């Protein structure tokens, strides 16, 4: 009689001990893991900050410091090891306050710039521990790749012509200053870029001298337009204003757009392909091979003879008097550049002679993507592209998610709980089993 009861108590004690051990072990494991979990979420925050910083860099800094922080001309690189090890405070100060008497503007709101202290700290993070390849892709995808070098030489023959205009020397001088300081943002021939408005524009010519002088002298708070009172004399600023007001007299092509290939990324080519399928293939053929309605684009002669810039201009302005529409009023500059990048990648495999197609059919791999989206209504192309991108991302994360989602700690607690439950059930059965036997 005594022996089974003792046994039951022994089992109960053992089970209690086991359960306590499991709980202690589980909790201990969880606590040991807590610092790791905090570190993980800190890494995540850092990732978000670096991601923000890449966009800030694209919007504010790439025009001077280059696509991937490599520097342009005399403007220093930011992707260098000296800056990576520079004291955090010094780097912050450089960006916040700028460098006096250089083209490096002050960026903090306190100093009239466009960035909050938090945004500046994100940029410091990018310079000290960011990924410049990813930054390059961001700049290109946002259509903010600097295509005009920071300093451009004016065409000498046209510059000489300007001297014949009334007060021509002032204009000549202003064009030289513009070429050295303003062209990267305000564009070739003053026609504007993705980051700054055209200055060679009837609407700007209508502005008063006072208004324009104020903008150039003090800048436009909270934008990329810095004040130039440090770098230019009052006279030089006055000459800039007369250039802005008299730009219609200046011969076109005096500050030519350079013929540089438009940089691409995987995303920009995919976007270009989708836009081409939705807007161009019905006339130019799904593979750019031409149709009875429009000439081939996917053909050696056209691609070797036509620069990226020329294609961009044709697409932006259309071909007047033909069926080729103007696209500049329907697409952004970066969308048109994405299409140009897509067309350009045909060059490697383009046939010598175009064989205009009537139907679609087969073709190289990129076409399969296109034909899927050919039916997309034109208005929704961008949404489609983004939707596809997200879809891919989700598919990828789902692939890895099922095993990543199973948390070690949850597994442990589950196992612990189950083993306790089994032990108790087992012990319960055993004591039930024994008692009736005793009574028999
Ligand atoms: C209008 C052109 C321009 C823009 C836009 C610009 N910078 Fe600069 N930056 C310069 C120039 C010029 C210098 C070199 C100043 C000097 O000679 O000390 C410089 C220097 C720097 C330096 C110091 C580099 C070194 O080696 O000491 C840092 C850091 C920097 N810039 C960061 C930025 C960041 C971040 C942005 C965007 C928020 C930015 N810059 C936007 C022109 C620019
Ligand atoms: C780093 C890029 C950048 C540089 C370099 C730059 N600008 Fe600007 N500029 C801008 C931006 C952006 C604006 C628009 C500001 C706004 O929206 O208020 C602007 C606006 C202006 C305006 C006002 C236009 C209007 O419609 O009222 C004038 C004038 C001007 N800039 C002249 C110049 C001159 C002259 C230089 C060279 C000495 C120069 N800018 C250099 C970015 C730049
Ligand atoms: C409605 C039909 C139509 C559509 C849609 C169309 N094009 Fe065209 N495109 C033409 C025609 C017609 C020409 C020939 C114009 C000419 O005779 O010079 C042309 C010419 C061109 C050229 C110059 C070819 C050369 O050999 O000089 C380019 C580049 C071009 N188109 C790109 C595009 C792109 C990119 C799109 C889509 C965004 C597009 N086109 C949409 C009809 C079209």
PDB file of N, CA and C in Angstrom, residues 33 90 268 392:
ATOM      1  N   UNK A  33      18.385  35.583 -25.016  1.00  0.00           N
ATOM      2  CA  UNK A  33      18.167  35.966 -26.404  1.00  0.00           C
ATOM      3  C   UNK A  33      17.746  37.406 -26.565  1.00  0.00           C
ATOM      4  N   UNK A  90      32.187  66.011 -36.582  1.00  0.00           N
ATOM      5  CA  UNK A  90      32.803  66.833 -37.633  1.00  0.00           C
ATOM      6  C   UNK A  90      32.059  66.667 -38.951  1.00  0.00           C
ATOM      7  N   UNK A 268      15.138  49.912 -63.659  1.00  0.00           N
ATOM      8  CA  UNK A 268      14.805  50.918 -64.670  1.00  0.00           C
ATOM      9  C   UNK A 268      14.559  50.236 -66.016  1.00  0.00           C
ATOM     10  N   UNK A 392       6.815  40.348 -56.619  1.00  0.00           N
ATOM     11  CA  UNK A 392       8.038  39.575 -56.579  1.00  0.00           C
ATOM     12  C   UNK A 392       8.622  39.546 -55.178  1.00  0.00           C
TER      13      UNK A 392
END
